[in-house]
Coordinates of C-alpha atoms in Angstrom, one line a residue:
Chain A
M252 CA 19.4 5.0 -7.9
L253 CA 21.9 4.9 -5.0
S254 CA 19.2 6.4 -2.7
I255 CA 16.8 3.7 -3.7
L256 CA 19.4 1.0 -3.2
R257 CA 20.3 2.4 0.2
C258 CA 16.6 2.4 1.2
E259 CA 16.1 -1.1 -0.1
I260 CA 19.0 -2.3 2.2
I261 CA 17.6 -0.4 5.2
K262 CA 14.2 -2.1 4.6
L263 CA 15.8 -5.5 5.2
R264 CA 16.6 -4.7 8.8
R265 CA 15.0 -6.9 11.4
L266 CA 13.3 -9.0 8.7
H267 CA 15.4 -12.0 9.8
L268 CA 15.8 -13.2 6.2
E269 CA 19.1 -14.7 7.3
W270 CA 17.0 -17.3 9.1
I271 CA 15.4 -18.4 5.9
I272 CA 18.7 -18.6 4.2
A273 CA 20.5 -20.4 7.0
G274 CA 17.5 -22.6 7.6
S275 CA 17.6 -23.7 4.0
A276 CA 21.3 -24.6 4.3
L277 CA 20.6 -26.5 7.5
F278 CA 17.7 -28.4 5.9
T279 CA 19.8 -29.5 2.9
G280 CA 22.6 -30.4 5.3
F281 CA 20.1 -32.7 7.1
L282 CA 19.0 -34.3 3.9
E283 CA 22.6 -34.7 2.9
L284 CA 23.5 -36.5 6.1
S285 CA 20.5 -38.8 5.7
A286 CA 21.6 -39.6 2.2
I287 CA 25.1 -40.4 3.3
L288 CA 23.9 -42.7 6.1
Y289 CA 21.6 -44.4 3.7
Q290 CA 24.4 -44.9 1.2
K291 CA 26.7 -46.3 3.9
R292 CA 24.0 -48.7 5.2
N293 CA 23.0 -50.0 1.8
H294 CA 26.2 -49.9 -0.2
G295 CA 28.8 -50.0 2.5
T296 CA 30.7 -47.0 1.0
L297 CA 30.8 -43.6 2.6
F298 CA 30.6 -41.2 -0.3
S299 CA 32.5 -39.8 -3.2
W300 CA 32.8 -36.0 -3.5
D301 CA 31.1 -36.1 -6.9
W302 CA 28.2 -38.0 -5.5
L303 CA 27.9 -35.7 -2.5
M304 CA 28.0 -32.5 -4.5
F305 CA 25.6 -33.9 -7.1
T306 CA 23.1 -34.9 -4.4
N307 CA 23.4 -31.5 -2.8
F308 CA 23.1 -29.8 -6.1
R309 CA 19.9 -31.6 -6.9
Y310 CA 18.3 -30.9 -3.5
V311 CA 19.2 -27.2 -3.9
S312 CA 18.0 -26.9 -7.5
Y313 CA 14.6 -28.5 -7.3
L314 CA 13.8 -28.3 -3.6
I315 CA 15.3 -25.2 -2.1
I316 CA 15.7 -22.7 -4.9
P317 CA 12.0 -22.6 -6.1
I318 CA 10.7 -22.1 -2.6
V319 CA 13.3 -19.6 -1.3
V320 CA 13.4 -17.6 -4.6
S321 CA 9.6 -17.2 -4.7
L322 CA 9.5 -16.5 -0.9
L323 CA 12.2 -13.8 -1.0
V324 CA 11.1 -12.2 -4.3
G325 CA 7.5 -12.3 -3.3
F326 CA 8.1 -10.9 0.1
L327 CA 10.3 -8.0 -1.1
I328 CA 8.0 -7.0 -3.9
A329 CA 4.5 -7.8 -2.6
R330 CA 5.0 -6.3 0.9
E331 CA 5.0 -2.8 -0.7
Y332 CA 1.4 -3.6 -1.7
Q333 CA 0.4 -5.6 1.3
D334 CA 1.7 -3.0 3.8
N335 CA 0.3 -0.1 1.7
T336 CA 3.8 1.4 1.3
A337 CA 3.3 1.5 -2.5
N338 CA 0.9 4.4 -1.8
V339 CA 4.0 6.4 -0.7
I340 CA 6.9 5.1 -2.8
F341 CA 5.1 5.7 -6.1
T342 CA 4.6 9.4 -5.3
Y343 CA 8.4 10.0 -5.1
R344 CA 10.4 11.6 -7.9
Y345 CA 11.8 8.4 -9.2
P346 CA 10.3 6.4 -12.1
R347 CA 8.5 3.4 -10.6
N348 CA 10.7 0.9 -12.4
W349 CA 13.7 2.1 -10.5
F350 CA 12.2 0.7 -7.4
L351 CA 11.8 -2.6 -9.1
I352 CA 15.4 -2.6 -10.3
G353 CA 16.4 -1.7 -6.7
K354 CA 14.6 -4.8 -5.5
Y355 CA 16.3 -7.0 -8.1
L356 CA 19.6 -5.6 -7.1
V357 CA 19.0 -6.5 -3.4
I358 CA 17.8 -10.0 -4.3
I359 CA 21.0 -10.8 -6.2
P360 CA 23.4 -10.8 -3.2
L361 CA 20.8 -12.7 -1.1
L362 CA 20.6 -15.5 -3.6
F363 CA 24.4 -15.4 -3.9
I364 CA 24.7 -15.9 -0.1
L365 CA 22.2 -18.7 -0.3
I366 CA 24.1 -20.6 -3.0
L367 CA 27.5 -19.9 -1.3
L368 CA 26.2 -21.2 2.0
E369 CA 24.8 -24.3 0.5
F370 CA 28.1 -24.9 -1.2
A371 CA 30.2 -24.2 1.9
A372 CA 27.9 -26.3 4.1
T373 CA 28.2 -29.3 1.8
I374 CA 32.0 -29.1 1.6
G375 CA 32.2 -28.5 5.3
A376 CA 29.9 -31.4 6.1
G377 CA 31.9 -33.8 3.9
L378 CA 35.1 -32.7 5.5
L379 CA 33.8 -33.3 9.0
L380 CA 32.8 -36.9 8.3
P381 CA 35.6 -39.3 9.5
G382 CA 37.3 -41.2 6.6
H383 CA 36.2 -38.7 3.9
P384 CA 37.8 -39.0 0.5
S385 CA 40.5 -36.5 -0.3
L386 CA 39.5 -33.2 -1.8
T387 CA 41.8 -31.4 -4.1
L388 CA 41.9 -27.8 -5.0
A389 CA 41.1 -28.7 -8.6
M390 CA 37.9 -30.4 -7.4
I391 CA 36.9 -27.4 -5.3
E392 CA 37.4 -25.2 -8.3
H393 CA 35.3 -27.5 -10.4
Y394 CA 32.5 -27.5 -7.9
M395 CA 32.7 -23.8 -7.5
R396 CA 32.3 -23.3 -11.2
I397 CA 29.2 -25.6 -11.1
Y398 CA 27.6 -23.6 -8.2
G399 CA 28.5 -20.3 -9.9
L400 CA 26.7 -21.5 -13.0
L401 CA 23.7 -22.5 -10.8
F402 CA 23.7 -19.0 -9.2
L403 CA 23.5 -17.4 -12.7
M404 CA 20.8 -19.7 -13.8
V405 CA 18.8 -19.2 -10.6
L406 CA 18.7 -15.4 -11.4
C407 CA 16.5 -16.3 -14.4
F408 CA 13.8 -17.5 -12.0
V409 CA 13.5 -14.1 -10.3
P410 CA 11.4 -12.1 -12.8
A411 CA 8.7 -14.8 -13.0
A412 CA 8.3 -14.9 -9.2
A413 CA 8.2 -11.1 -9.3
L414 CA 5.5 -11.1 -12.0
I415 CA 3.3 -13.3 -9.8
S416 CA 3.9 -10.9 -6.8
I417 CA 3.1 -7.8 -8.9
I418 CA -0.1 -9.3 -10.4
F419 CA -1.5 -10.8 -7.2
K420 CA 0.1 -8.3 -4.8
S421 CA 0.7 -11.1 -2.4
Y422 CA 3.7 -13.2 -1.4
I423 CA 1.4 -16.1 -0.6
A424 CA 0.6 -16.2 -4.4
S425 CA 4.3 -16.2 -5.1
T426 CA 5.0 -19.0 -2.6
I427 CA 2.2 -21.1 -4.2
Y428 CA 3.9 -20.5 -7.5
G429 CA 7.2 -21.7 -5.9
L430 CA 5.4 -24.9 -4.8
I431 CA 4.1 -25.5 -8.3
V432 CA 7.6 -25.1 -9.7
L433 CA 9.0 -27.5 -7.1
I434 CA 6.4 -30.2 -7.9
S435 CA 6.8 -29.7 -11.7
G436 CA 10.6 -29.8 -11.3
A437 CA 10.4 -33.0 -9.4
I438 CA 8.3 -34.6 -12.2
T439 CA 10.7 -33.5 -15.0
I440 CA 14.0 -34.0 -13.1
N441 CA 14.5 -37.5 -14.5
S442 CA 13.4 -36.7 -18.0
P443 CA 16.3 -34.7 -19.4
T444 CA 14.8 -34.3 -22.9
I445 CA 11.6 -32.7 -21.5
G446 CA 13.6 -30.9 -18.8
L447 CA 15.7 -29.0 -21.2
W448 CA 12.7 -27.3 -22.7
Y449 CA 11.1 -26.8 -19.3
P450 CA 12.9 -23.7 -18.0
W451 CA 12.5 -24.4 -14.3
A452 CA 14.1 -27.8 -14.7
A453 CA 16.7 -26.7 -17.3
P454 CA 19.5 -25.7 -14.8
I455 CA 19.2 -29.2 -13.2
V456 CA 19.5 -30.9 -16.6
I457 CA 22.3 -28.7 -17.9
I458 CA 24.4 -28.7 -14.9
S459 CA 23.9 -32.4 -14.2
S460 CA 26.1 -33.1 -17.2
Y461 CA 29.0 -31.5 -15.4
F462 CA 29.1 -34.4 -12.9
P463 CA 31.1 -37.1 -14.6
N464 CA 29.2 -40.1 -13.1
N465 CA 25.7 -38.8 -13.6
P466 CA 23.5 -41.3 -15.4
N467 CA 21.0 -38.6 -16.4
A468 CA 23.6 -36.3 -18.0
T469 CA 22.5 -34.9 -21.3
P470 CA 24.9 -34.4 -24.2
A471 CA 26.5 -30.9 -24.0
L472 CA 25.3 -30.3 -27.6
D473 CA 21.7 -30.0 -26.3
D474 CA 22.4 -27.4 -23.6
W475 CA 21.4 -24.6 -26.0
K476 CA 17.8 -25.7 -25.7
G477 CA 17.9 -25.3 -22.0
M478 CA 19.7 -22.0 -22.3
I479 CA 17.0 -20.7 -24.7
S480 CA 14.1 -21.7 -22.4
L481 CA 15.9 -20.1 -19.4
L482 CA 16.5 -16.9 -21.4
L483 CA 12.9 -16.7 -22.3
L484 CA 11.9 -17.3 -18.6
F485 CA 14.2 -14.4 -17.7
V486 CA 13.4 -11.9 -20.5
V487 CA 9.6 -12.3 -21.0
P488 CA 8.5 -11.8 -17.4
L489 CA 11.1 -9.1 -16.9
L490 CA 9.6 -7.0 -19.8
I491 CA 6.1 -7.6 -18.6
N492 CA 7.1 -6.7 -15.0
F493 CA 8.5 -3.3 -16.1
R494 CA 5.4 -2.5 -18.1
L495 CA 3.0 -3.6 -15.3
Y496 CA 5.0 -2.0 -12.5
R497 CA 5.0 1.3 -14.4
R498 CA 1.3 1.2 -15.3
I499 CA -0.6 -0.7 -12.6
D500 CA -3.1 1.3 -10.5
I501 CA -2.3 1.4 -6.8
A502 CA -5.9 1.0 -5.6
N503 CA -6.9 -0.6 -2.4
T504 CA -5.0 -3.7 -1.6
Chain B
M334 CA -4.9 22.7 -7.6
Q335 CA -7.5 22.0 -10.1
T336 CA -9.0 18.9 -11.7
E337 CA -10.8 19.1 -15.0
Q338 CA -13.4 16.4 -15.9
L339 CA -11.4 13.9 -13.9
T340 CA -12.8 10.5 -14.5
K341 CA -11.9 6.9 -13.5
A342 CA -13.8 3.9 -14.8
Y343 CA -13.1 0.3 -14.1
G344 CA -14.9 -1.5 -17.0
P345 CA -18.5 -0.3 -17.0
H346 CA -18.3 1.0 -13.5
T347 CA -17.5 4.7 -13.2
V348 CA -16.1 5.4 -9.7
V349 CA -15.1 9.1 -10.4
D350 CA -17.2 10.9 -12.9
Q351 CA -16.0 14.2 -14.5
V352 CA -14.9 15.8 -11.2
N353 CA -13.9 19.4 -11.3
L354 CA -12.2 20.4 -8.1
T355 CA -10.7 23.8 -7.5
I356 CA -8.5 24.5 -4.5
Q357 CA -7.0 27.9 -3.9
R358 CA -3.7 28.6 -2.1
G359 CA -4.4 28.8 1.7
D360 CA -7.7 26.8 1.5
I361 CA -8.6 24.1 4.0
Y362 CA -10.7 22.1 1.6
G363 CA -13.0 19.5 3.1
F364 CA -13.7 16.8 0.6
L365 CA -16.9 15.1 1.8
G366 CA -18.5 11.9 0.7
Q367 CA -19.8 8.7 2.0
N368 CA -17.6 5.6 2.0
G369 CA -17.1 4.5 -1.6
A370 CA -18.2 7.9 -3.0
G371 CA -14.9 8.3 -4.9
K372 CA -12.8 10.5 -2.5
T373 CA -9.8 8.2 -2.3
T374 CA -9.7 7.4 -6.0
T375 CA -9.8 11.1 -6.8
L376 CA -6.8 11.7 -4.5
R377 CA -5.0 8.7 -5.9
M378 CA -5.4 10.2 -9.4
I379 CA -4.1 13.6 -8.2
V380 CA -0.9 12.1 -7.0
G381 CA -0.4 9.6 -9.8
L382 CA -1.2 6.4 -8.1
V383 CA -4.1 5.7 -10.3
K384 CA -4.2 6.6 -14.0
P385 CA -7.3 8.6 -14.9
T386 CA -9.5 7.3 -17.6
S387 CA -9.9 10.8 -18.8
G388 CA -9.5 14.4 -17.5
T389 CA -6.6 16.3 -16.2
V390 CA -5.0 17.5 -13.0
H391 CA -3.4 20.9 -12.6
L392 CA -0.9 21.4 -9.8
F393 CA 1.0 24.6 -9.3
N394 CA 0.1 25.6 -12.9
T395 CA 1.5 22.3 -14.2
R396 CA -0.8 20.1 -16.3
N397 CA -0.7 16.4 -15.3
P398 CA 2.1 16.9 -12.8
K399 CA 5.2 14.7 -12.8
Q400 CA 7.0 13.5 -9.7
A401 CA 9.1 16.7 -9.5
V402 CA 6.0 18.8 -8.9
L403 CA 4.5 16.2 -6.5
E404 CA 7.5 16.8 -4.2
R405 CA 5.7 20.1 -3.3
V406 CA 2.8 18.0 -2.1
G407 CA 2.6 16.0 1.1
T408 CA 0.3 13.0 1.0
M409 CA -1.4 10.5 3.2
I410 CA -3.6 8.3 1.1
D411 CA -5.8 5.7 2.6
M412 CA -4.5 3.5 5.5
P413 CA -1.0 4.8 6.1
G414 CA 1.6 2.2 5.1
F415 CA 5.0 1.8 6.9
Y416 CA 7.8 -0.7 7.1
K417 CA 6.7 -2.4 10.3
N418 CA 10.1 -3.9 10.9
L419 CA 11.7 -0.5 11.0
T420 CA 11.6 2.2 13.7
V421 CA 9.7 5.4 13.5
S422 CA 13.0 7.3 12.8
E423 CA 14.1 4.8 10.1
N424 CA 10.7 5.1 8.3
L425 CA 11.1 8.9 8.2
A426 CA 14.8 8.5 7.2
I427 CA 13.7 6.4 4.2
H428 CA 11.2 9.0 3.3
C429 CA 13.8 11.9 3.6
E430 CA 16.3 9.9 1.5
L431 CA 13.8 9.3 -1.3
I432 CA 12.3 12.8 -1.3
G433 CA 15.8 14.3 -1.4
L434 CA 15.5 16.1 1.9
K435 CA 19.1 16.7 3.2
D436 CA 18.2 18.7 6.4
P437 CA 19.7 16.6 9.3
T438 CA 17.4 18.2 11.8
A439 CA 14.2 17.5 9.9
I440 CA 13.4 14.2 11.5
E441 CA 13.9 15.5 15.0
R442 CA 11.9 18.6 14.3
C443 CA 9.1 16.6 12.8
L444 CA 9.0 14.0 15.6
H445 CA 8.7 16.8 18.2
Q446 CA 5.9 18.4 16.1
I447 CA 3.8 15.2 15.9
G448 CA 4.6 14.2 19.5
L449 CA 6.5 11.0 18.7
W450 CA 10.0 11.9 19.8
E451 CA 9.8 9.5 22.7
A452 CA 8.7 6.7 20.4
R453 CA 11.5 7.4 17.8
N454 CA 13.2 4.1 18.4
K455 CA 10.1 1.9 18.6
T456 CA 9.4 -0.3 15.6
V457 CA 6.2 0.7 13.8
R458 CA 4.8 -2.8 14.6
K459 CA 4.6 -1.6 18.3
L460 CA 2.8 1.7 17.6
S461 CA -0.9 2.2 18.4
M462 CA -3.3 3.2 15.6
G463 CA -3.2 6.8 16.7
M464 CA 0.6 6.9 16.7
R465 CA 0.7 5.5 13.2
Q466 CA -1.8 8.1 12.1
R467 CA 0.4 10.8 13.5
L468 CA 3.5 9.3 12.0
A469 CA 1.7 9.3 8.6
I470 CA 0.9 13.0 9.0
G471 CA 4.5 13.6 10.1
R472 CA 5.8 11.9 7.0
A473 CA 3.5 14.0 4.9
I474 CA 4.7 17.3 6.4
I475 CA 8.4 16.7 7.1
H476 CA 9.5 18.3 3.9
Q477 CA 7.2 21.3 4.5
P478 CA 5.0 20.9 1.4
E479 CA 2.9 23.6 0.0
L480 CA -0.1 21.4 -0.4
L481 CA -1.2 18.6 1.9
L482 CA -3.5 15.8 0.7
L483 CA -4.9 13.9 3.6
D484 CA -7.3 11.0 3.2
E485 CA -9.4 10.3 6.3
P486 CA -6.6 11.5 8.7
T487 CA -8.7 10.9 11.8
N488 CA -9.6 7.3 10.9
G489 CA -9.3 5.0 13.9
L490 CA -8.5 7.8 16.4
D491 CA -10.1 8.3 19.8
P492 CA -11.7 11.7 20.5
V493 CA -8.5 13.1 22.1
G494 CA -6.5 11.9 19.0
I495 CA -9.0 13.5 16.7
R496 CA -8.7 16.8 18.5
E497 CA -4.9 16.7 18.4
I498 CA -4.9 16.0 14.7
R499 CA -7.4 18.8 14.1
E500 CA -5.3 21.3 16.1
L501 CA -2.1 20.2 14.3
L502 CA -3.8 20.7 10.9
L503 CA -5.1 24.2 11.9
Q504 CA -1.6 25.1 13.2
L505 CA -0.1 24.0 9.9
S506 CA -2.5 26.0 7.9
R507 CA -2.1 29.1 10.1
Q508 CA 1.6 29.1 10.8
Q509 CA 3.1 27.5 7.7
Q510 CA 0.4 28.6 5.2
I511 CA 0.0 25.0 4.0
T512 CA -3.0 24.4 1.7
L513 CA -4.9 21.4 2.9
L514 CA -7.2 19.0 1.2
V515 CA -8.8 16.7 3.8
S516 CA -11.1 14.0 2.7
S517 CA -13.5 12.6 5.3
H518 CA -16.8 11.1 6.0
L519 CA -16.7 12.6 9.5
L520 CA -18.8 15.7 8.9
S521 CA -18.3 17.2 12.3
E522 CA -14.5 17.2 11.8
I523 CA -14.7 19.0 8.5
D524 CA -17.2 21.4 10.0
Q525 CA -14.6 22.5 12.5
L526 CA -11.8 22.7 10.0
A527 CA -12.7 23.5 6.5
T528 CA -12.8 26.9 4.8
R529 CA -14.3 25.4 1.7
I530 CA -16.0 22.1 1.0
G531 CA -16.7 19.8 -1.9
I532 CA -19.4 17.1 -1.7
I533 CA -18.8 14.0 -3.8
H534 CA -21.5 11.3 -4.2
H535 CA -21.5 8.2 -6.4
G536 CA -18.4 9.6 -8.1
K537 CA -19.9 13.0 -9.0
L538 CA -18.9 16.3 -7.4
L539 CA -22.3 17.7 -6.4
Q540 CA -21.2 21.0 -5.0
E541 CA -18.2 23.1 -4.0
I542 CA -18.8 26.0 -1.6
D543 CA -17.0 28.3 0.8
T544 CA -18.0 27.5 4.4
S545 CA -18.7 31.2 5.0
I546 CA -21.3 31.2 2.3
L547 CA -22.6 27.9 3.4
R548 CA -23.2 29.1 6.9
Q549 CA -25.3 32.0 5.5
R550 CA -27.3 29.6 3.4
M551 CA -27.9 27.1 6.2
P552 CA -31.4 27.7 7.6
S553 CA -31.9 28.4 11.2
Y554 CA -34.6 26.5 13.0
L555 CA -36.2 26.3 16.4
E556 CA -35.9 22.9 18.0
L557 CA -38.6 22.0 20.5
K558 CA -38.6 19.2 23.0
I559 CA -42.1 18.5 24.0
V560 CA -44.2 15.8 25.7
E561 CA -47.1 15.4 23.3
P562 CA -46.0 15.7 19.7
S563 CA -49.4 15.1 18.0
R564 CA -51.1 17.8 20.1
T565 CA -48.2 20.2 19.5
L566 CA -48.3 19.7 15.7
F567 CA -52.0 20.3 15.7
I568 CA -51.5 23.7 17.5
L569 CA -48.6 24.6 15.3
E570 CA -50.6 24.0 12.2
Q571 CA -54.0 25.3 13.3
H572 CA -53.1 28.2 15.6
L573 CA -49.8 29.4 14.2
G574 CA -50.1 28.4 10.6
I575 CA -46.7 26.6 10.5
A576 CA -46.3 24.0 7.8
K577 CA -42.5 23.7 7.5
Y578 CA -41.5 21.5 10.3
E579 CA -39.8 18.2 10.9
L580 CA -40.4 15.6 13.6
S581 CA -37.0 14.1 14.2
D582 CA -36.8 12.0 17.3
P583 CA -40.0 11.3 19.2
G584 CA -40.6 14.4 21.2
T585 CA -38.4 16.6 19.1
I586 CA -39.8 19.0 16.5
R587 CA -37.7 21.3 14.3
L588 CA -39.6 24.4 13.0
Y589 CA -38.2 26.1 9.9
E590 CA -40.8 28.9 9.7
H591 CA -41.3 31.9 11.9
V592 CA -38.1 31.1 13.8
E593 CA -37.7 34.8 14.7
D594 CA -41.1 34.6 16.5
S595 CA -39.9 31.9 18.9
A596 CA -41.2 33.7 22.0
E597 CA -44.7 33.8 20.5
I598 CA -44.6 30.2 19.4
I599 CA -43.6 29.0 22.9
R600 CA -46.2 31.2 24.6
T601 CA -49.0 29.8 22.3
L602 CA -48.0 26.3 23.0
V603 CA -47.9 26.8 26.7
M604 CA -51.2 28.6 26.7
N605 CA -52.7 25.6 25.0
G606 CA -51.4 23.3 27.6
V607 CA -48.3 21.8 25.9
Q608 CA -45.4 21.1 28.1
V609 CA -42.3 22.6 26.4
I610 CA -39.3 20.9 28.0
E611 CA -36.7 22.8 25.9
A612 CA -36.6 25.3 23.1
V613 CA -33.4 26.1 21.3
R614 CA -32.7 28.2 18.2
K615 CA -30.1 26.5 16.0
N616 CA -28.4 26.8 12.7
A617 CA -28.5 23.8 10.4
S618 CA -25.2 21.8 10.6
L619 CA -23.0 20.7 7.8
E620 CA -24.4 17.2 8.4
D621 CA -27.9 18.6 7.6
Y622 CA -26.6 20.3 4.5
F623 CA -24.7 17.2 3.4
I624 CA -27.6 14.9 3.8
D625 CA -29.9 17.4 2.1
T626 CA -27.5 17.7 -0.8
I627 CA -27.1 14.0 -1.4
S628 CA -30.8 13.3 -0.8
T629 CA -31.7 15.9 -3.5
R630 CA -29.3 14.2 -5.8
E631 CA -30.7 10.7 -5.1
A632 CA -34.3 12.0 -5.7
S633 CA -33.3 13.5 -9.1
Y634 CA -31.4 10.4 -10.0
Y635 CA -34.4 8.1 -9.3
A636 CA -36.8 10.6 -11.0
Q637 CA -34.6 10.3 -14.1
Y638 CA -34.4 6.5 -13.8
L639 CA -38.2 6.2 -13.5
A640 CA -38.7 8.6 -16.4
L641 CA -36.6 6.2 -18.5

């Protein structure tokens, strides 16, 4: 397994995935700044940390995550088919699923870096603005916990994007899937009761309740519904992926 | 290596139909067939990329070989795939890591052998088609396999590249005693390389034969280049009693009878006023044999179809 992991890391060289991740953080930073300026012009106030983090969290959850996850996962999995390298890797001594696990293991730190960068960029941007409200260590710890939870929930999105890539053997298909998730997420974002049962919107609805002044917060008692839908989104495609990856014919792609 | 009744069907469409291949140690086996005949699917089934609908594969006396056995095989199936963002050396390093090859000199040795040492730090994206093809062969041979399966190894190469690959394969066979299975639709290439051939057509293996036996069976013929074909044919039929001939190009006639009497044939033609531009005694080529084999098959197929 270590050999596979080493090779998966080597395969990332010169792919410039860092640009996708950094670009995402910059994009949300830009949206953030626009929101702050809008807030100042219309309400006269600069921002509160809760408001800033909640705005960023929403942008990241329903705008950035679906696209970046589907793009990264799709690229790492589908490129083996699109570049015909599946012809070679599946003749090695390892069970096919080990390669899939290797790819999952590489995706985890990439997503971690993405969330971490989004978090750091938001805090950094807030601190750079003159006259920003004070930020205590307890607040940072609270927001870190929220983003940590978001990271764990985002991992549940990976198998479904992988499934699309394995079936269609194309990262374009996976990206289209990401767009569909984005649009459906935007539709359900303001309907917490529906959103809890809709796994792609569940993290937004669940984590929203951790922001004290959020008008769309759902009672914590209902979080289990969202957890179940997320769990299903993780487990079902994961099992199908392992079965498909093991059995699928590597014919002409 | 042997396959027994190897079959692959996608729904009602059978692409490989009960194929029984037999390859002995040391063979250079030319696997011939038109595009879409089932060559690549057969190779994919042998190395486990495609699951057979039925039938078995025997490799090194192991039935339906698992990955451990496949490590004794070098493969190049279809268009060779590489990580284009990685260099030539990095691609080989990944291969060595995954195949468990620990020899630190292997990559350098291989790159010298395939003539890509100078390009070792180039990303695959920047390689020409021919260089990629050579790299694919390098990847297949770096671990010194006992059996090499190559699917259309000369695809996309220029004549010089084709010759280089042919010489490399002959060298591998002679010096390292590697058994080769080379699939191709380029008959002239197989003709110069193979010691045994198998012809696949519409998924069925029509024939397996040693090239030494094949050459004995191939008929020799006299090829005449003349000015007046109709007049020549009349003389051949009426004066010489030759009925087995073929008018290929305008002005070219192949005679399959009385070939040993070529001097007499030419003399008779000249005596009757026919201008013979060229007369050459030839042996039928692999191409002739291949076309003849698949044509016979087509004819019997349509005969069966019409009888139904």
